[in-house]
Tab-separated table of C-alpha atoms and ligand atoms in Angstrom:
chain	number	residue	atom	x	y	z
W	80	MET	CA	79.573	87.152	87.460
W	81	ALA	CA	80.119	83.366	87.228
W	82	GLU	CA	83.602	82.045	87.995
W	83	LEU	CA	85.766	79.885	85.766
W	84	ALA	CA	84.844	76.262	86.551
W	85	VAL	CA	88.457	75.046	86.418
W	86	ASP	CA	87.954	71.493	87.774
W	87	LYS	CA	84.924	70.880	85.563
W	88	HIS	CA	86.834	71.988	82.445
W	89	VAL	CA	89.802	69.762	83.291
W	90	LYS	CA	87.457	66.792	83.765
W	91	TYR	CA	85.681	67.564	80.484
W	92	ILE	CA	88.930	67.747	78.454
W	93	LEU	CA	90.242	64.483	79.939
W	94	ALA	CA	86.895	62.771	79.315
W	95	VAL	CA	86.813	63.726	75.604
W	96	GLU	CA	90.203	62.079	75.185
W	97	LYS	CA	89.203	58.921	77.096
W	98	ASN	CA	85.832	58.402	75.466
W	99	LYS	CA	86.988	57.448	71.954
W	100	ASP	CA	83.498	56.359	70.859
W	101	SER	CA	81.871	59.696	71.641
W	102	PHE	CA	80.465	61.774	68.779
W	103	GLU	CA	83.080	64.480	69.393
W	104	SER	CA	86.009	62.005	69.258
W	105	VAL	CA	84.726	60.315	66.108
W	106	VAL	CA	84.169	63.526	64.132
W	107	MET	CA	87.543	64.859	65.280
W	108	ASP	CA	89.444	61.648	64.465
W	109	HIS	CA	91.241	63.099	61.424
W	110	LEU	CA	92.298	66.260	63.265
W	111	ARG	CA	93.206	64.692	66.591
W	112	MET	CA	96.619	66.440	66.522
W	113	ASN	CA	94.862	69.825	66.608
W	114	GLY	CA	92.602	68.490	69.371
W	115	ALA	CA	95.681	67.404	71.336
W	116	TYR	CA	97.150	70.907	71.040
W	117	TRP	CA	93.877	72.579	72.121
W	118	GLY	CA	93.205	70.188	75.008
W	119	LEU	CA	96.750	69.950	76.336
W	120	THR	CA	97.463	73.679	76.095
W	121	ALA	CA	94.181	74.380	77.911
W	122	LEU	CA	95.202	71.905	80.625
W	123	ASP	CA	98.575	73.626	80.941
W	124	LEU	CA	96.987	77.089	81.224
W	125	LEU	CA	94.709	75.650	83.921
W	126	GLY	CA	97.776	74.244	85.733
W	127	LYS	CA	96.793	70.588	85.161
W	128	LEU	CA	99.115	69.302	82.441
W	129	ASP	CA	100.403	66.685	84.876
W	130	SER	CA	97.077	64.816	84.607
W	131	VAL	CA	98.186	63.247	81.301
W	132	ASN	CA	100.628	60.461	80.512
W	133	VAL	CA	103.471	62.224	78.669
W	134	ASP	CA	105.039	59.061	77.203
W	135	GLU	CA	101.738	57.973	75.689
W	136	VAL	CA	101.229	61.368	74.042
W	137	ILE	CA	104.768	61.551	72.652
W	138	SER	CA	104.719	58.020	71.284
W	139	TRP	CA	101.385	58.699	69.526
W	140	ILE	CA	102.733	61.979	68.061
W	141	LEU	CA	105.768	60.200	66.643
W	142	LYS	CA	103.502	57.620	65.011
W	143	CYS	CA	101.872	60.515	63.130
W	144	GLN	CA	105.163	61.633	61.557
W	145	HIS	CA	105.643	60.813	57.869
W	146	GLU	CA	108.695	60.130	55.708
W	147	SER	CA	108.446	63.694	54.359
W	148	GLY	CA	108.944	64.872	57.937
W	149	GLY	CA	105.463	66.417	58.278
W	150	PHE	CA	102.836	65.229	60.757
W	151	SER	CA	99.273	64.090	60.113
W	152	GLY	CA	96.179	64.728	62.198
W	153	ASN	CA	96.174	61.093	63.333
W	154	ILE	CA	97.776	57.753	62.509
W	155	GLY	CA	96.968	56.714	58.949
W	156	HIS	CA	96.113	60.190	57.649
W	157	ASP	CA	98.047	62.472	55.283
W	158	PRO	CA	100.584	64.989	56.614
W	159	HIS	CA	99.703	68.690	56.599
W	160	ILE	CA	101.423	71.815	57.885
W	161	LEU	CA	98.395	72.446	60.198
W	162	TYR	CA	99.115	69.267	62.148
W	163	THR	CA	102.871	69.728	61.978
W	164	LEU	CA	102.611	72.942	64.003
W	165	SER	CA	100.293	71.287	66.534
W	166	ALA	CA	102.761	68.394	66.925
W	167	VAL	CA	105.672	70.787	67.448
W	168	GLN	CA	103.636	72.881	69.909
W	169	VAL	CA	102.674	69.814	71.963
W	170	LEU	CA	106.296	68.619	71.998
W	171	ALA	CA	107.291	72.114	73.161
W	172	LEU	CA	104.639	72.004	75.920
W	173	PHE	CA	106.294	68.872	77.312
W	174	ASN	CA	109.813	70.171	76.685
W	175	LYS	CA	110.340	67.211	74.343
W	176	LEU	CA	111.405	68.887	71.099
W	177	ASP	CA	114.564	66.788	71.198
W	178	VAL	CA	112.602	63.665	70.173
W	179	LEU	CA	112.544	65.143	66.670
W	180	ASP	CA	116.212	64.184	66.428
W	181	ILE	CA	115.822	60.517	67.329
W	182	ASP	CA	116.375	57.717	64.799
W	183	LYS	CA	116.243	59.901	61.738
W	184	SER	CA	118.340	58.928	58.793
W	185	ILE	CA	118.463	62.237	56.944
W	186	VAL	CA	120.575	64.859	58.652
W	187	SER	CA	119.851	68.392	57.528
W	188	SER	CA	122.327	71.190	57.281
W	189	CYS	CA	120.722	73.008	60.215
W	190	THR	CA	123.443	73.633	62.749
W	191	SER	CA	121.123	74.546	65.635
W	192	CYS	CA	119.928	72.142	68.278
W	193	PHE	CA	116.959	70.777	66.295
W	194	ALA	CA	118.737	69.335	63.294
W	195	GLN	CA	115.717	67.591	61.890
W	196	VAL	CA	113.930	70.731	60.857
W	197	SER	CA	114.295	70.046	57.147
W	198	LYS	CA	112.580	66.717	57.793
W	199	LEU	CA	109.497	68.631	58.917
W	200	ASP	CA	109.150	69.532	55.248
W	201	ILE	CA	108.246	73.125	55.974
W	202	THR	CA	110.983	74.808	54.014
W	203	GLY	CA	109.938	72.850	50.912
W	204	LEU	CA	106.423	74.270	51.160
W	205	GLN	CA	107.502	77.870	50.483
W	206	ASN	CA	106.529	79.064	47.009
W	207	GLU	CA	108.395	81.430	44.690
W	208	ASP	CA	106.221	84.429	45.733
W	209	GLY	CA	107.007	83.834	49.421
W	210	SER	CA	103.636	82.220	50.253
W	211	PHE	CA	103.309	78.753	51.784
W	212	SER	CA	101.316	75.721	50.677
W	213	GLY	CA	99.715	73.554	53.338
W	214	ASP	CA	100.830	70.258	51.842
W	215	MET	CA	101.918	68.589	48.606
W	216	TRP	CA	98.572	69.498	46.955
W	217	GLY	CA	99.468	73.178	46.971
W	218	GLU	CA	96.613	75.158	48.574
W	219	VAL	CA	97.952	78.585	49.618
W	220	ASP	CA	96.669	80.517	52.634
W	221	THR	CA	98.126	83.055	55.090
W	222	ARG	CA	97.333	80.485	57.812
W	223	PHE	CA	100.142	78.398	56.340
W	224	SER	CA	102.538	81.385	56.338
W	225	TYR	CA	101.926	81.844	60.070
W	226	ILE	CA	102.272	78.137	60.755
W	227	ALA	CA	105.567	77.839	58.884
W	228	ILE	CA	107.000	80.895	60.613
W	229	CYS	CA	105.762	79.903	64.070
W	230	CYS	CA	107.066	76.344	63.713
W	231	LEU	CA	110.479	77.387	62.436
W	232	SER	CA	110.731	80.105	65.066
W	233	ILE	CA	110.053	77.555	67.840
W	234	LEU	CA	112.776	75.355	66.326
W	235	CYS	CA	115.199	78.317	65.973
W	236	CYS	CA	115.400	77.728	62.212
W	237	LEU	CA	113.760	80.756	60.605
W	238	ASP	CA	116.898	81.174	58.528
W	239	LYS	CA	115.844	78.072	56.546
W	240	ILE	CA	113.205	80.035	54.598
W	241	ASN	CA	113.181	83.316	52.704
W	242	VAL	CA	111.713	85.506	55.473
W	243	GLU	CA	111.781	88.676	53.368
W	244	LYS	CA	109.618	87.073	50.676
W	245	ALA	CA	107.336	85.494	53.297
W	246	VAL	CA	106.739	88.930	54.840
W	247	SER	CA	106.193	90.565	51.476
W	248	TYR	CA	103.550	87.917	50.581
W	249	ILE	CA	101.726	88.535	53.880
W	250	LEU	CA	101.765	92.287	53.212
W	251	SER	CA	100.251	91.636	49.765
W	252	CYS	CA	97.206	90.220	51.640
W	253	LYS	CA	96.663	93.500	53.555
W	254	ASN	CA	93.389	95.282	52.796
W	255	LEU	CA	92.293	98.934	52.741
W	256	ASP	CA	90.413	98.410	56.032
W	257	GLY	CA	93.715	97.541	57.744
W	258	GLY	CA	92.901	93.815	58.004
W	259	PHE	CA	94.275	90.759	56.191
W	260	GLY	CA	92.732	87.907	54.201
W	261	CYS	CA	93.680	84.354	53.100
W	262	THR	CA	95.225	85.441	49.787
W	263	PRO	CA	95.673	88.832	48.039
W	264	GLY	CA	92.248	90.517	47.764
W	265	GLY	CA	90.614	88.104	50.238
W	266	GLU	CA	88.135	89.553	52.763
W	267	SER	CA	89.559	90.655	56.115
W	268	HIS	CA	88.806	88.049	58.778
W	269	ALA	CA	89.951	88.003	62.418
W	270	GLY	CA	91.433	84.494	62.078
W	271	GLN	CA	93.593	85.513	59.128
W	272	ILE	CA	94.505	88.757	60.893
W	273	PHE	CA	95.854	86.739	63.826
W	274	CYS	CA	97.928	84.683	61.384
W	275	CYS	CA	99.332	87.695	59.533
W	276	VAL	CA	99.961	89.832	62.605
W	277	GLY	CA	101.449	86.817	64.418
W	278	ALA	CA	103.784	86.057	61.527
W	279	LEU	CA	104.806	89.725	61.309
W	280	ALA	CA	105.409	89.812	65.079
W	281	LEU	CA	107.557	86.664	64.974
W	282	THR	CA	109.679	88.081	62.146
W	283	GLY	CA	110.083	91.539	63.721
W	284	SER	CA	107.962	93.152	60.981
W	285	LEU	CA	105.086	94.763	62.927
W	286	HIS	CA	106.179	98.216	61.726
W	287	TYR	CA	104.457	97.397	58.416
W	288	VAL	CA	101.041	97.352	60.168
W	289	ASP	CA	98.869	100.483	60.401
W	290	LYS	CA	98.116	99.844	64.076
W	291	ASP	CA	95.433	102.492	64.515
W	292	LEU	CA	93.529	101.417	61.402
W	293	LEU	CA	93.746	97.695	62.220
W	294	GLY	CA	93.071	98.369	65.916
W	295	TRP	CA	89.883	100.192	64.918
W	296	TRP	CA	88.720	97.273	62.728
W	297	LEU	CA	89.490	94.770	65.493
W	298	CYS	CA	87.827	96.650	68.350
W	299	GLU	CA	84.711	97.077	66.186
W	300	ARG	CA	84.373	93.299	66.510
W	301	GLN	CA	82.967	93.651	70.040
W	302	VAL	CA	79.152	93.381	70.071
W	303	LYS	CA	76.552	94.300	72.709
W	304	SER	CA	76.863	91.020	74.647
W	305	GLY	CA	80.587	91.762	75.127
W	306	GLY	CA	81.590	88.891	72.801
W	307	LEU	CA	83.666	89.372	69.659
W	308	ASN	CA	82.811	88.400	66.084
W	309	GLY	CA	85.244	87.551	63.288
W	310	ARG	CA	84.030	90.094	60.721
W	311	PRO	CA	81.265	92.705	60.353
W	312	GLU	CA	77.614	91.613	60.787
W	313	LYS	CA	78.517	88.147	62.107
W	314	LEU	CA	77.590	86.517	65.401
W	315	PRO	CA	80.011	86.634	68.322
W	316	ASP	CA	81.967	83.455	69.042
W	317	VAL	CA	84.227	82.627	71.988
W	318	CYS	CA	87.087	81.640	69.657
W	319	TYR	CA	87.432	85.267	68.538
W	320	SER	CA	88.368	86.075	72.106
W	321	TRP	CA	91.647	84.554	70.953
W	322	TRP	CA	91.939	85.615	67.299
W	323	VAL	CA	90.927	89.254	67.932
W	324	LEU	CA	92.398	89.776	71.392
W	325	SER	CA	95.831	88.307	70.629
W	326	SER	CA	96.023	90.549	67.538
W	327	LEU	CA	95.020	93.627	69.559
W	328	ILE	CA	97.695	92.790	72.123
W	329	MET	CA	100.379	92.338	69.464
W	330	ILE	CA	99.608	95.795	68.031
W	331	ASP	CA	99.231	97.325	71.482
W	332	ARG	CA	95.561	98.349	71.162
W	333	VAL	CA	93.882	95.948	73.614
W	334	HIS	CA	92.674	98.847	75.769
W	335	TRP	CA	90.255	99.738	72.939
W	336	ILE	CA	87.797	96.997	73.931
W	337	ASP	CA	85.729	96.478	77.086
W	338	LYS	CA	87.666	93.663	78.764
W	339	GLU	CA	85.224	93.109	81.625
W	340	LYS	CA	82.314	92.564	79.251
W	341	LEU	CA	84.380	90.078	77.263
W	342	VAL	CA	85.315	88.128	80.412
W	343	LYS	CA	81.616	87.921	81.277
W	344	PHE	CA	80.719	86.717	77.762
W	345	ILE	CA	83.313	83.911	77.925
W	346	LEU	CA	82.202	82.836	81.407
W	347	ASP	CA	78.569	82.826	80.222
W	348	CYS	CA	79.536	80.240	77.572
W	349	GLN	CA	80.633	77.661	80.162
W	350	ASP	CA	78.728	74.472	80.893
W	351	VAL	CA	79.082	74.842	84.641
W	352	GLU	CA	77.628	71.379	85.311
W	353	ASN	CA	79.601	69.162	82.933
W	354	GLY	CA	82.508	71.430	82.001
W	355	GLY	CA	83.601	72.799	78.639
W	356	ILE	CA	82.982	76.110	76.860
W	357	SER	CA	80.802	76.697	73.781
W	358	ASP	CA	80.839	79.300	70.993
W	359	ARG	CA	77.878	81.233	72.474
W	360	PRO	CA	75.847	80.930	75.688
W	361	ASP	CA	73.714	77.742	75.878
W	362	ASP	CA	75.271	76.032	72.829
W	363	ALA	CA	77.005	72.643	72.988
W	364	VAL	CA	80.596	72.725	74.275
W	365	ASP	CA	83.678	71.397	72.441
W	366	VAL	CA	87.434	71.268	73.033
W	367	TYR	CA	88.204	73.976	70.440
W	368	HIS	CA	86.011	76.586	72.153
W	369	THR	CA	87.100	75.407	75.597
W	370	TYR	CA	90.724	76.070	74.661
W	371	PHE	CA	90.149	79.442	73.023
W	372	GLY	CA	87.876	80.534	75.877
W	373	VAL	CA	90.535	79.691	78.448
W	374	ALA	CA	93.266	81.220	76.253
W	375	GLY	CA	91.200	84.403	75.888
W	376	LEU	CA	90.759	84.601	79.655
W	377	SER	CA	94.503	84.119	80.050
W	378	LEU	CA	95.119	87.088	77.701
W	379	LEU	CA	92.682	89.040	79.895
W	380	ASN	CA	94.800	88.162	82.980
W	381	TYR	CA	92.032	86.080	84.565
W	382	PRO	CA	93.255	85.073	88.059
W	383	GLY	CA	94.835	81.634	88.470
W	384	LEU	CA	95.589	81.042	84.788
W	385	LYS	CA	99.067	80.792	83.309
W	386	ALA	CA	99.945	83.621	80.922
W	387	ILE	CA	99.824	82.778	77.202
W	388	ASP	CA	102.014	84.311	74.493
W	389	PRO	CA	99.857	86.044	71.845
W	390	ALA	CA	102.172	85.217	68.928
W	391	TYR	CA	103.284	81.642	69.695
W	392	ALA	CA	99.898	80.619	71.186
W	393	LEU	CA	101.763	78.727	73.903
W	394	PRO	CA	102.115	79.406	77.617
W	395	VAL	CA	104.771	82.079	78.147
W	396	ASP	CA	106.926	79.744	80.285
W	397	VAL	CA	107.029	77.255	77.400
K	643	LIG	C1	98.331	77.964	66.844
K	643	LIG	C2	96.334	79.311	67.510
K	643	LIG	C3	97.091	78.626	66.451
K	643	LIG	C4	96.639	78.659	65.161
K	643	LIG	C5	97.270	77.987	64.002
K	643	LIG	C6	94.997	77.248	61.886
K	643	LIG	C7	95.507	78.580	62.304
K	643	LIG	C8	96.946	78.702	62.717
K	643	LIG	C9	94.720	79.655	62.317
K	643	LIG	C10	93.299	79.659	61.912
K	643	LIG	C11	92.803	81.078	61.848
K	643	LIG	C12	91.380	81.146	61.444
K	643	LIG	C13	91.085	81.270	60.011
K	643	LIG	C14	90.437	81.151	62.392
K	643	LIG	C15	89.005	81.313	62.165
K	643	LIG	C16	88.274	80.038	62.415
K	643	LIG	C17	86.792	80.211	62.258
K	643	LIG	C18	85.953	80.308	63.449
K	643	LIG	C19	86.260	80.264	61.049
K	643	LIG	C20	84.828	80.384	60.862
K	643	LIG	O1	84.604	81.130	59.730
K	643	LIG	P1	83.075	81.349	59.352
K	643	LIG	O2	83.019	82.149	58.119
K	643	LIG	O3	82.618	82.099	60.639
K	643	LIG	O4	82.362	80.044	59.371
K	643	LIG	P2	82.145	83.566	60.887
K	643	LIG	O5	82.446	83.769	62.354
K	643	LIG	O6	82.925	84.486	60.011
K	643	LIG	O7	80.692	83.529	60.607
């Protein structure tokens, strides 16, 4: 079996960031905050976070913060809860969450260490039924429930939202097959399952999940090649090594898949010459799949990688 090409992947991630005119950088311009989270967390798992200039990253992140408190995907773009979580996660990676307190004029009533939480505008995005909108335009999705809960949990401010209603909304998105969708009645999808199970784990509500039923649906995602797909009859994709595996770990059913075959599938998706990991063997690599490939290997206890937390999607030591 091939080995993880650690040095090549580190080089690849750093090069994507440096080469701002590359196709990948240009098409990712509006979601650079997500890219920063994927690339930097991958570097940390690989033990190479010290290859980046922390001050540069933090100063750029702060330039992406808006008056509402939320963060945008890059300077000059609109704020969204998706990028707000990535910003908070990157600040957490560098142990710099305290910068959220600097030079802010509105002091919230939060008495914990991170007083600016209300400025992140997350609490204001909770709707009457407990769901969350992603931004001022109102789209609702269980991704946003997870993001709100994860962000507030990192900032020790879960008490700023109605957790009971948030949990009850997530449970209203549970399907007969044991999985979860974007909104009530939405098709079960591994990405949404991660969000719902993660949010339930972070709020101490996993007892609402039928673990055997959901575990069955999730382990059925493994196909012949060893890779995992996101729903029935779909192609395998390295990113589901994160969405499916983290969910299986949270519900304690990870022993229901063939871990060795999955490790081999992820390693087969590497570009061993130029670094990076793709969705499937021989496809073009990108930072998203590189991160979720490395994160999946970390969940599989691949030697030499830092351990990652399946609910927070951050290295355990963070
Ligand atoms: C901090 C890890 C972390 C996540 C933040 C944004 C988010 C919360 C979660 C996204 C969950 C999600 C919906 C993941 C799925 C992404 C994906 C590969 C979608 C592709 O969907 P299709 O329909 O692909 O194009 P399939 O594989 O179904 O054919």
